[in-house]
Coordinates of N, CA and C and ligand atoms in Angstrom, one line a residue:
X1 N 31.0 7.1 16.3 CA 30.4 6.6 15.1 C 29.7 7.7 14.3
X2 N 30.0 7.7 13.0 CA 29.4 8.8 12.2 C 27.9 8.6 12.0
X3 N 27.2 9.7 11.7 CA 25.8 9.6 11.5 C 25.4 8.7 10.3
X4 N 24.3 8.0 10.4 CA 23.8 7.2 9.3 C 22.7 8.1 8.6
X5 N 22.6 7.9 7.3 CA 21.7 8.7 6.5 C 20.5 7.8 6.1
X6 N 19.3 8.2 6.4 CA 18.1 7.4 6.0 C 17.3 8.3 5.0
X7 N 17.3 7.8 3.7 CA 16.6 8.6 2.7 C 15.3 7.9 2.4
X8 N 14.1 8.6 2.5 CA 12.8 8.1 2.1 C 12.5 8.5 0.7
X9 N 12.5 7.5 -0.2 CA 12.1 7.7 -1.6 C 10.6 7.3 -1.8
X10 N 9.8 8.3 -1.7 CA 8.3 8.0 -1.8 C 7.8 7.7 -3.2
X11 N 8.7 7.9 -4.2 CA 8.3 7.6 -5.6 C 7.0 8.3 -5.9
X12 N 6.1 7.7 -6.6 CA 4.8 8.4 -7.0 C 3.7 8.1 -6.0
X13 N 4.0 8.4 -4.7 CA 3.1 8.1 -3.6 C 3.2 9.3 -2.6
X14 N 2.2 9.4 -1.8 CA 2.2 10.4 -0.7 C 1.2 11.4 -0.9
X15 N 0.9 12.1 0.2 CA -0.1 13.2 0.2 C 0.2 14.1 1.4
X16 N -0.6 15.2 1.5 CA -0.4 16.1 2.6 C -0.5 15.5 4.0
X17 N -1.5 14.6 4.1 CA -1.7 13.9 5.4 C -0.4 13.2 5.8
X18 N 0.2 12.5 4.9 CA 1.4 11.7 5.2 C 2.5 12.7 5.6
X19 N 2.6 13.8 4.9 CA 3.6 14.8 5.2 C 3.4 15.4 6.6
X20 N 2.1 15.6 7.0 CA 1.8 16.1 8.3 C 2.4 15.1 9.4
X21 N 2.1 13.8 9.1 CA 2.5 12.8 10.1 C 4.0 12.7 10.2
X22 N 4.7 12.6 9.1 CA 6.2 12.4 9.1 C 6.9 13.6 9.7
X23 N 6.4 14.8 9.3 CA 7.1 16.0 9.8 C 6.9 16.2 11.3
X24 N 5.8 15.7 11.9 CA 5.6 15.8 13.3 C 6.2 14.6 14.1
X25 N 6.8 13.7 13.4 CA 7.3 12.5 14.1 C 8.4 12.8 15.1
X26 N 8.2 12.4 16.4 CA 9.3 12.7 17.4 C 10.5 11.9 17.0
X27 N 10.3 10.6 16.6 CA 11.5 9.7 16.3 C 12.3 10.3 15.2
X28 N 11.7 10.8 14.1 CA 12.5 11.3 13.0 C 13.2 12.6 13.4
X29 N 12.6 13.3 14.3 CA 13.2 14.6 14.6 C 14.1 14.6 15.8
X30 N 14.3 13.4 16.5 CA 15.0 13.5 17.7 C 16.4 13.1 17.7
X31 N 16.7 12.0 17.0 CA 18.1 11.4 17.3 C 19.2 12.1 16.6
X32 N 20.3 12.4 17.4 CA 21.4 13.0 16.9 C 22.3 12.0 16.0
X33 N 21.9 10.7 16.1 CA 22.8 9.7 15.4 C 22.4 9.5 13.9
X34 N 21.4 10.3 13.4 CA 21.1 10.0 12.1 C 20.6 11.3 11.3
X35 N 20.8 11.2 10.0 CA 20.2 12.3 9.1 C 19.1 11.7 8.4
X36 N 18.0 12.4 8.4 CA 16.8 11.9 7.7 C 16.5 12.8 6.5
X37 N 16.3 12.2 5.3 CA 16.0 13.0 4.1 C 14.7 12.4 3.6
X38 N 13.7 13.3 3.3 CA 12.4 12.8 2.7 C 12.3 13.4 1.3
X39 N 12.1 12.5 0.4 CA 11.9 12.9 -1.0 C 10.5 12.6 -1.5
X40 N 9.6 13.5 -1.4 CA 8.2 13.3 -1.8 C 8.1 13.6 -3.3
X41 N 7.0 13.5 -4.0 CA 6.8 13.9 -5.3 C 7.0 15.4 -5.4
X42 N 7.4 15.9 -6.6 CA 7.7 17.4 -6.8 C 6.6 18.2 -6.2
X43 N 5.3 17.8 -6.5 CA 4.2 18.7 -6.1 C 4.1 18.9 -4.6
X44 N 4.7 18.0 -3.8 CA 4.6 18.1 -2.4 C 5.8 18.6 -1.7
X45 N 6.8 18.9 -2.5 CA 8.1 19.4 -1.8 C 7.9 20.7 -1.1
X46 N 7.2 21.6 -1.7 CA 7.0 22.9 -1.0 C 6.3 22.8 0.3
X47 N 5.2 21.9 0.3 CA 4.5 21.7 1.5 C 5.4 21.1 2.6
X48 N 6.1 20.1 2.2 CA 7.0 19.4 3.2 C 8.0 20.5 3.7
X49 N 8.5 21.3 2.8 CA 9.5 22.3 3.2 C 8.9 23.2 4.3
X50 N 7.6 23.6 4.1 CA 7.0 24.5 5.1 C 6.8 23.8 6.4
X51 N 6.7 22.5 6.4 CA 6.4 21.7 7.7 C 7.7 21.4 8.4
X52 N 8.9 21.4 7.7 CA 10.1 20.9 8.4 C 11.1 21.9 8.8
X53 N 10.7 23.2 8.6 CA 11.7 24.2 8.9 C 12.0 24.1 10.4
X54 N 13.3 24.3 10.7 CA 13.8 24.1 12.1 C 13.7 22.7 12.6
X55 N 13.6 21.8 11.8 CA 13.5 20.4 12.3 C 14.7 19.6 11.8
X56 N 14.7 18.3 12.2 CA 15.9 17.5 11.9 C 15.8 16.8 10.5
X57 N 14.7 17.1 9.8 CA 14.5 16.4 8.6 C 15.0 17.3 7.4
X58 N 15.6 16.6 6.4 CA 16.1 17.4 5.2 C 15.2 17.1 4.1
X59 N 15.2 18.0 3.1 CA 14.3 18.0 2.0 C 15.0 17.5 0.7
X60 N 14.4 16.5 0.1 CA 15.0 15.9 -1.2 C 14.0 15.8 -2.3
X61 N 14.5 15.8 -3.5 CA 13.7 15.6 -4.7 C 14.1 14.2 -5.3
X62 N 13.2 13.7 -6.2 CA 13.5 12.4 -6.8 C 14.2 12.5 -8.1
X63 N 14.3 13.7 -8.6 CA 14.9 13.9 -10.0 C 15.0 15.3 -10.2
X64 N 15.8 15.7 -11.3 CA 15.8 17.1 -11.8 C 16.1 17.1 -13.3
X65 N 15.8 18.2 -13.9 CA 16.1 18.3 -15.3 C 17.6 18.2 -15.7
X66 N 17.9 17.8 -16.9 CA 19.3 17.9 -17.3 C 19.6 19.2 -17.9
X67 N 18.6 20.1 -18.0 CA 18.9 21.5 -18.6 C 18.7 22.5 -17.5
X68 N 19.3 23.7 -17.7 CA 19.3 24.7 -16.7 C 17.9 25.4 -16.6
X69 N 17.3 25.7 -17.7 CA 15.9 26.3 -17.7 C 15.4 26.3 -19.2
X70 N 14.3 26.9 -19.4 CA 13.8 27.0 -20.8 C 12.5 26.3 -21.1
X71 N 12.3 26.1 -22.4 CA 11.1 25.5 -22.9 C 11.1 24.0 -22.8
X72 N 10.9 23.5 -21.6 CA 10.8 22.1 -21.3 C 9.6 21.8 -20.5
X73 N 8.5 21.7 -21.1 CA 7.2 21.6 -20.4 C 7.2 20.4 -19.5
X74 N 6.8 20.6 -18.2 CA 6.7 19.5 -17.3 C 8.0 19.2 -16.5
X75 N 9.1 19.9 -16.9 CA 10.4 19.6 -16.2 C 10.6 20.5 -15.0
X76 N 11.4 20.1 -14.1 CA 11.8 20.9 -13.0 C 13.3 21.0 -12.9
X77 N 13.9 22.2 -12.8 CA 15.3 22.3 -12.8 C 15.9 22.3 -11.4
X78 N 17.2 22.1 -11.4 CA 17.9 22.1 -10.1 C 17.8 23.5 -9.4
X79 N 17.8 24.5 -10.3 CA 17.7 25.9 -9.8 C 16.3 26.1 -9.1
X80 N 15.2 25.5 -9.7 CA 13.9 25.6 -9.0 C 13.9 24.8 -7.7
X81 N 14.5 23.7 -7.7 CA 14.5 22.9 -6.5 C 15.3 23.6 -5.4
X82 N 16.4 24.3 -5.8 CA 17.1 25.0 -4.7 C 16.3 26.2 -4.2
X83 N 15.5 26.8 -5.1 CA 14.7 27.9 -4.7 C 13.6 27.5 -3.6
X84 N 13.2 26.3 -3.6 CA 12.2 25.9 -2.6 C 12.9 25.1 -1.5
X85 N 14.2 25.2 -1.4 CA 14.9 24.7 -0.2 C 15.3 23.2 -0.3
X86 N 15.4 22.6 -1.5 CA 15.8 21.3 -1.6 C 17.3 21.2 -1.3
X87 N 17.7 20.2 -0.5 CA 19.1 20.0 -0.2 C 19.7 18.8 -0.9
X88 N 18.9 17.8 -1.3 CA 19.3 16.6 -1.9 C 18.5 16.3 -3.2
X89 N 19.1 15.6 -4.1 CA 18.3 15.1 -5.3 C 18.8 13.7 -5.7
X90 N 17.8 12.8 -5.8 CA 18.1 11.5 -6.3 C 18.3 11.5 -7.8
X91 N 19.4 11.0 -8.3 CA 19.7 11.0 -9.7 C 20.0 9.6 -10.2
X92 N 19.6 9.3 -11.4 CA 20.0 8.0 -12.1 C 19.3 6.8 -11.4
X93 N 18.1 7.0 -10.8 CA 17.4 5.9 -10.2 C 17.1 4.9 -11.3
X94 N 17.2 3.6 -11.1 CA 17.0 2.6 -12.1 C 15.6 2.7 -12.8
X95 N 14.6 3.2 -12.0 CA 13.3 3.3 -12.6 C 13.3 4.4 -13.6
X96 N 14.1 5.4 -13.5 CA 14.2 6.5 -14.5 C 15.1 6.0 -15.6
X97 N 16.1 5.3 -15.3 CA 17.0 4.7 -16.4 C 16.1 3.8 -17.3
X98 N 15.3 3.0 -16.7 CA 14.5 2.0 -17.5 C 13.2 2.6 -18.1
X99 N 12.5 3.4 -17.4 CA 11.2 3.9 -17.9 C 11.3 5.2 -18.7
X100 N 12.4 5.9 -18.5 CA 12.5 7.2 -19.2 C 13.8 7.3 -20.0
X101 N 14.4 6.2 -20.2 CA 15.6 6.1 -21.1 C 16.7 7.0 -20.7
X102 N 16.8 7.2 -19.4 CA 17.9 8.1 -19.0 C 19.3 7.4 -19.1
X103 N 20.2 8.0 -19.8 CA 21.5 7.3 -20.0 C 22.5 8.1 -19.2
X104 N 23.7 7.6 -19.2 CA 24.8 8.2 -18.3 C 25.1 9.6 -18.7
X105 N 25.0 9.9 -20.0 CA 25.4 11.3 -20.4 C 24.3 12.3 -19.9
X106 N 23.1 11.9 -19.9 CA 22.0 12.7 -19.3 C 22.2 12.9 -17.8
X107 N 22.5 11.8 -17.2 CA 22.6 11.8 -15.7 C 23.8 12.7 -15.3
X108 N 24.8 12.6 -16.2 CA 26.0 13.5 -15.9 C 25.6 14.9 -15.9
X109 N 24.8 15.4 -16.9 CA 24.4 16.8 -16.9 C 23.6 17.1 -15.6
X110 N 22.7 16.2 -15.2 CA 22.0 16.4 -14.0 C 22.9 16.6 -12.7
X111 N 23.9 15.8 -12.7 CA 24.8 15.9 -11.5 C 25.5 17.3 -11.5
X112 N 25.9 17.7 -12.7 CA 26.6 19.0 -12.9 C 25.7 20.1 -12.4
X113 N 24.4 20.0 -12.8 CA 23.5 21.1 -12.4 C 23.1 21.1 -11.0
X114 N 23.0 19.9 -10.4 CA 22.7 19.8 -9.0 C 23.8 20.4 -8.2
X115 N 25.1 20.0 -8.5 CA 26.2 20.6 -7.8 C 26.3 22.1 -8.0
X116 N 26.1 22.6 -9.2 CA 26.1 24.0 -9.5 C 25.1 24.8 -8.6
X117 N 24.0 24.1 -8.3 CA 23.0 24.8 -7.4 C 23.1 24.4 -6.0
X118 N 24.2 23.8 -5.7 CA 24.5 23.4 -4.3 C 23.5 22.4 -3.7
X119 N 23.0 21.5 -4.5 CA 22.1 20.4 -4.0 C 23.0 19.1 -4.0
X120 N 22.9 18.4 -3.0 CA 23.7 17.2 -2.8 C 23.1 16.0 -3.7
X121 N 23.9 15.5 -4.7 CA 23.4 14.4 -5.5 C 23.4 13.1 -4.7
X122 N 22.3 12.3 -5.0 CA 22.3 10.9 -4.5 C 22.3 10.1 -5.8
X123 N 23.5 9.7 -6.2 CA 23.6 9.0 -7.5 C 23.3 7.5 -7.3
X124 N 22.3 7.0 -8.0 CA 22.0 5.6 -7.9 C 22.8 4.7 -8.9
X125 N 23.2 3.6 -8.5 CA 23.8 2.6 -9.5 C 23.4 1.2 -9.1
X126 N 23.5 0.3 -10.0 CA 23.2 -1.1 -9.6 C 22.9 -1.9 -10.9
X127 N 23.2 -3.2 -10.7 CA 23.1 -4.2 -11.8 C 21.8 -4.9 -11.8
X128 N 21.4 -5.4 -13.0 CA 20.2 -6.3 -13.0 C 20.5 -7.7 -12.7
X129 N 19.5 -8.6 -12.6 CA 19.7 -10.0 -12.2 C 20.6 -10.7 -13.1
X130 N 20.4 -10.5 -14.4 CA 21.2 -11.2 -15.4 C 22.7 -10.9 -15.3
X131 N 23.0 -9.6 -15.1 CA 24.4 -9.1 -14.9 C 25.0 -9.8 -13.7
X132 N 24.2 -9.8 -12.6 CA 24.7 -10.4 -11.4 C 25.0 -11.9 -11.6
X133 N 24.1 -12.6 -12.3 CA 24.3 -14.0 -12.6 C 25.5 -14.3 -13.4
X134 N 25.8 -13.3 -14.3 CA 27.0 -13.4 -15.2 C 28.3 -12.8 -14.5
X135 N 28.2 -12.5 -13.2 CA 29.4 -11.9 -12.5 C 29.8 -10.6 -13.1
X136 N 28.9 -9.8 -13.6 CA 29.2 -8.5 -14.2 C 28.9 -7.3 -13.3
X137 N 28.5 -7.6 -12.0 CA 28.0 -6.5 -11.2 C 29.0 -5.3 -11.1
X138 N 30.3 -5.7 -10.8 CA 31.3 -4.5 -10.6 C 31.5 -3.8 -11.9
X139 N 31.5 -4.6 -13.0 CA 31.7 -4.0 -14.3 C 30.6 -3.0 -14.6
X140 N 29.4 -3.3 -14.3 CA 28.2 -2.4 -14.6 C 28.3 -1.2 -13.7
X141 N 28.7 -1.4 -12.4 CA 28.8 -0.3 -11.5 C 29.9 0.7 -12.0
X142 N 31.0 0.0 -12.4 CA 32.2 0.8 -12.8 C 31.8 1.7 -14.0
X143 N 31.0 1.1 -15.0 CA 30.6 1.9 -16.1 C 29.7 3.0 -15.7
X144 N 28.7 2.8 -14.8 CA 27.8 3.8 -14.3 C 28.5 4.9 -13.6
X145 N 29.6 4.6 -12.9 CA 30.3 5.6 -12.1 C 31.4 6.3 -12.9
X146 N 31.7 5.8 -14.0 CA 32.8 6.4 -14.8 C 32.6 7.8 -15.2
X147 N 31.3 8.2 -15.3 CA 31.0 9.6 -15.6 C 31.6 10.6 -14.5
X148 N 31.7 10.0 -13.3 CA 32.2 10.9 -12.2 C 33.6 11.4 -12.5
X149 N 34.4 10.5 -13.1 CA 35.8 10.9 -13.4 C 35.8 12.1 -14.4
X150 N 34.8 12.1 -15.3 CA 34.8 13.1 -16.4 C 34.4 14.5 -15.8
X151 N 33.7 14.5 -14.7 CA 33.1 15.8 -14.2 C 33.5 16.2 -12.8
X152 N 34.6 15.5 -12.4 CA 35.0 15.8 -11.0 C 35.3 17.3 -10.7
X153 N 35.7 18.0 -11.8 CA 36.0 19.4 -11.6 C 34.7 20.2 -11.2
X154 N 33.6 19.6 -11.5 CA 32.3 20.3 -11.3 C 31.7 20.1 -9.8
X155 N 32.4 19.3 -9.0 CA 31.9 19.0 -7.7 C 32.1 20.1 -6.8
X156 N 31.2 21.1 -6.9 CA 31.3 22.3 -6.0 C 30.6 22.1 -4.7
X157 N 29.7 21.1 -4.6 CA 29.1 20.8 -3.3 C 30.0 20.1 -2.4
X158 N 29.8 20.2 -1.1 CA 30.8 19.6 -0.2 C 30.5 18.2 0.1
X159 N 29.3 17.7 -0.3 CA 28.9 16.3 0.0 C 28.4 15.6 -1.2
X160 N 28.6 14.3 -1.3 CA 28.1 13.6 -2.4 C 27.6 12.2 -1.9
X161 N 26.5 11.7 -2.4 CA 26.0 10.4 -2.0 C 25.9 9.5 -3.2
X162 N 26.4 8.2 -3.0 CA 26.2 7.2 -4.0 C 25.3 6.1 -3.4
X163 N 24.3 5.7 -4.0 CA 23.4 4.6 -3.5 C 23.6 3.4 -4.4
X164 N 24.0 2.3 -3.8 CA 24.0 1.0 -4.5 C 22.7 0.4 -4.4
X165 N 22.0 0.3 -5.5 CA 20.6 -0.3 -5.6 C 20.5 -1.4 -6.6
X166 N 20.8 -2.6 -6.3 CA 20.7 -3.7 -7.3 C 19.2 -3.7 -7.8
X167 N 19.1 -3.7 -9.1 CA 17.7 -3.6 -9.6 C 16.8 -4.8 -9.2
X168 N 17.4 -6.0 -9.0 CA 16.7 -7.2 -8.6 C 16.2 -7.1 -7.2
X169 N 16.8 -6.2 -6.4 CA 16.4 -6.1 -5.0 C 15.3 -5.0 -4.8
X170 N 15.1 -4.2 -5.8 CA 14.2 -3.0 -5.6 C 12.7 -3.5 -5.7
X171 N 12.0 -3.3 -4.6 CA 10.6 -3.6 -4.6 C 10.2 -5.0 -4.6
X172 N 11.2 -5.9 -4.4 CA 11.0 -7.3 -4.6 C 10.8 -8.0 -3.2
X173 N 11.2 -7.3 -2.1 CA 11.2 -8.0 -0.8 C 12.4 -8.8 -0.6
X174 N 13.3 -8.8 -1.6 CA 14.5 -9.7 -1.5 C 15.8 -8.8 -1.5
X175 N 16.2 -8.4 -0.4 CA 17.4 -7.5 -0.3 C 18.6 -8.3 -0.7
X176 N 19.7 -7.6 -1.2 CA 21.0 -8.2 -1.4 C 21.5 -8.7 0.0
X177 N 22.3 -9.7 0.0 CA 22.9 -10.2 1.3 C 24.0 -9.2 1.7
X178 N 24.3 -9.3 3.0 CA 25.4 -8.4 3.5 C 26.7 -8.6 2.8
X179 N 27.2 -9.8 2.5 CA 28.4 -9.9 1.8 C 28.3 -9.3 0.4
X180 N 27.2 -9.5 -0.3 CA 27.0 -8.9 -1.6 C 27.1 -7.4 -1.5
X181 N 26.5 -6.9 -0.6 CA 26.5 -5.4 -0.4 C 27.9 -4.9 -0.1
X182 N 28.5 -5.6 0.9 CA 29.8 -5.2 1.3 C 30.8 -5.2 0.1
X183 N 30.7 -6.2 -0.7 CA 31.6 -6.3 -1.9 C 31.5 -5.1 -2.8
X184 N 30.2 -4.7 -3.1 CA 30.0 -3.6 -4.0 C 30.4 -2.3 -3.3
X185 N 30.0 -2.1 -2.1 CA 30.3 -0.8 -1.4 C 31.8 -0.6 -1.3
X186 N 32.5 -1.7 -1.1 CA 33.9 -1.6 -1.0 C 34.5 -1.2 -2.4
X187 N 34.0 -1.8 -3.4 CA 34.4 -1.5 -4.8 C 34.2 0.0 -5.1
X188 N 32.9 0.5 -4.7 CA 32.6 1.9 -5.0 C 33.6 2.8 -4.2
X189 N 33.9 2.4 -3.0 CA 34.8 3.2 -2.2 C 36.1 3.3 -2.9
X190 N 36.7 2.1 -3.3 CA 38.0 2.1 -3.9 C 38.0 2.9 -5.3
X191 N 36.9 2.6 -6.1 CA 36.9 3.2 -7.4 C 36.8 4.7 -7.3
X192 N 36.1 5.2 -6.3 CA 35.9 6.7 -6.3 C 36.9 7.4 -5.4
X193 N 37.8 6.6 -4.8 CA 38.7 7.2 -3.8 C 39.4 8.5 -4.3
X194 N 40.0 8.5 -5.4 CA 40.7 9.6 -6.0 C 39.7 10.8 -6.3
X195 N 38.6 10.4 -6.8 CA 37.6 11.5 -7.2 C 37.1 12.3 -6.0
X196 N 36.9 11.6 -4.9 CA 36.2 12.2 -3.8 C 37.2 12.5 -2.6
X197 N 38.5 12.5 -2.9 CA 39.5 12.7 -1.8 C 39.2 14.0 -1.0
X198 N 38.7 15.0 -1.7 CA 38.5 16.3 -1.1 C 37.0 16.5 -0.6
X199 N 36.2 15.5 -0.9 CA 34.8 15.7 -0.6 C 34.3 14.7 0.4
X200 N 33.1 15.0 1.0 CA 32.5 14.1 2.0 C 31.6 13.1 1.2
X201 N 32.1 11.9 0.9 CA 31.3 10.9 0.2 C 30.6 9.9 1.2
X202 N 29.3 9.7 1.0 CA 28.6 8.7 1.7 C 28.1 7.7 0.8
X203 N 28.2 6.4 1.1 CA 27.7 5.3 0.2 C 26.6 4.6 0.9
X204 N 25.4 4.6 0.2 CA 24.2 4.0 0.8 C 23.9 2.7 0.1
X205 N 23.0 1.9 0.8 CA 22.4 0.7 0.1 C 20.9 1.0 0.0
X206 N 20.3 0.5 -1.1 CA 18.9 0.5 -1.3 C 18.4 -0.7 -2.0
X207 N 17.2 -1.2 -1.6 CA 16.7 -2.4 -2.3 C 16.0 -3.3 -1.2
X208 N 14.7 -3.1 -1.0 CA 14.0 -3.9 0.0 C 14.5 -3.8 1.4
X209 N 15.0 -2.6 1.7 CA 15.3 -2.3 3.1 C 14.0 -2.4 3.9
X210 N 14.0 -3.1 5.0 CA 12.8 -3.2 5.8 C 13.0 -3.3 7.3
X211 N 11.9 -3.3 8.0 CA 12.1 -3.5 9.5 C 12.7 -4.8 9.9
X212 N 12.6 -5.8 9.0 CA 13.1 -7.1 9.4 C 14.6 -7.3 9.0
X213 N 15.1 -6.5 8.1 CA 16.5 -6.7 7.7 C 17.4 -5.6 8.1
X214 N 16.8 -4.5 8.7 CA 17.7 -3.3 8.9 C 18.8 -3.5 9.9
X215 N 18.5 -4.3 11.0 CA 19.5 -4.6 12.0 C 20.7 -5.2 11.4
X216 N 20.5 -6.2 10.5 CA 21.7 -6.9 9.9 C 22.4 -5.9 8.9
X217 N 21.6 -5.1 8.2 CA 22.2 -4.2 7.2 C 23.0 -3.2 7.9
X218 N 22.6 -2.8 9.1 CA 23.4 -1.8 9.8 C 24.8 -2.2 10.2
X219 N 25.0 -3.5 10.2 CA 26.3 -4.0 10.6 C 27.3 -4.0 9.4
X220 N 26.9 -3.7 8.2 CA 27.8 -3.7 7.1 C 28.8 -2.6 7.1
X221 N 30.0 -2.9 7.1 CA 31.1 -1.9 7.2 C 31.0 -1.1 5.9
X222 N 31.4 0.2 6.0 CA 31.4 1.1 4.8 C 30.0 1.5 4.4
X223 N 28.9 1.1 5.0 CA 27.6 1.5 4.6 C 27.1 2.7 5.5
X224 N 27.0 3.8 4.8 CA 26.8 5.0 5.5 C 25.3 5.3 5.7
X225 N 24.4 4.5 5.1 CA 23.0 4.8 5.2 C 22.2 4.0 4.2
X226 N 20.9 4.4 4.1 CA 20.0 3.6 3.3 C 19.0 4.4 2.5
X227 N 18.7 3.9 1.3 CA 17.7 4.6 0.5 C 16.5 3.6 0.6
X228 N 15.4 4.1 1.1 CA 14.3 3.2 1.5 C 13.1 3.6 0.6
X229 N 12.5 2.7 -0.1 CA 11.3 2.9 -1.0 C 10.1 2.5 -0.2
X230 N 9.6 1.3 -0.5 CA 8.3 0.9 0.0 C 8.1 1.0 1.5
X231 N 9.2 0.7 2.3 CA 9.1 0.7 3.7 C 9.1 2.2 4.3
X232 N 9.3 3.2 3.4 CA 9.3 4.5 3.9 C 7.9 5.2 3.7
X233 N 7.0 4.4 3.2 CA 5.6 4.9 3.0 C 4.7 4.8 4.2
X234 N 5.2 4.0 5.2 CA 4.4 3.9 6.4 C 5.3 4.6 7.5
X235 N 4.7 5.5 8.2 CA 5.5 6.2 9.3 C 6.0 5.1 10.3
X236 N 5.2 4.2 10.7 CA 5.6 3.2 11.7 C 6.8 2.4 11.2
X237 N 6.8 1.9 9.9 CA 8.0 1.2 9.5 C 9.2 2.0 9.3
X238 N 9.0 3.3 8.8 CA 10.2 4.1 8.6 C 10.8 4.5 9.9
X239 N 9.9 4.8 10.9 CA 10.4 5.1 12.3 C 11.2 3.9 12.8
X240 N 10.7 2.7 12.7 CA 11.4 1.5 13.2 C 12.7 1.4 12.5
X241 N 12.8 1.6 11.2 CA 14.0 1.5 10.5 C 15.1 2.5 11.0
X242 N 14.6 3.7 11.2 CA 15.5 4.8 11.6 C 15.9 4.6 13.1
X243 N 15.0 4.0 13.8 CA 15.3 3.8 15.3 C 16.3 2.7 15.5
X244 N 16.5 1.8 14.5 CA 17.3 0.6 14.7 C 18.7 0.9 15.1
X245 N 19.2 2.1 14.7 CA 20.6 2.4 14.9 C 20.8 2.7 16.4
Ligands
PGA301 P1 12.4 -0.4 -2.2 O1 12.9 0.8 -3.2 O2 12.9 -0.1 -0.8 O3 10.9 -0.4 -2.3 O4 13.0 -1.7 -2.7 C1 14.1 1.4 -3.0 C2 14.3 2.4 -4.1 O5 13.9 2.1 -5.3 O6 14.9 3.4 -3.9

């Protein structure tokens, strides 16, 4: 069985005390069956980096700039993230698409820069509730992933992650059902088959992953791991989730 990937998306939460606890966790550092990625706020990436050297945990960021460098106050580039040891970056999260008007052409630039700097992109996609009710889920995902066809020549990193995160399931306590997840993951797999034939692609699910649904979610075929928000803020629950495999 291939390793499952568990990505903790701390969003605008976390502190040094939390980093101390997570980096010392025996559970997160022990199992050979899983890859653990922690994505703290930018300000705490360096501290996490110093705490996880020689450990089983990988370092991720929640975003990066769509530009290489320059006069962009408050922005962080992929090059800066690489400099502090980041291995993964979450891109196109629905909270960034909705709150910061990130569109597909901007996300495309971010993917190109992440790959150029050898950082593995975790590209998020997902439909809202209205689109799901109107049977438009696959159409929306297809649109969001179509940028990959335009930039496949830029995929210089050897791994790529796509996270299916239905917007209606994020932070609501109401995960998508296993058949719903399977249908979309299968669609993503088929849609991206040609693009990623030479690359190691992993497809994740995210949206109210918790200690109570993880066992069932782990049975979904083609699901290579999980992007965990709220339930990754407590070490106890994140450990239980990661231990379920
Ligand atoms: P959630 O968030 O687990 O709190 O639903 C997931 C995400 O937004 O990545």
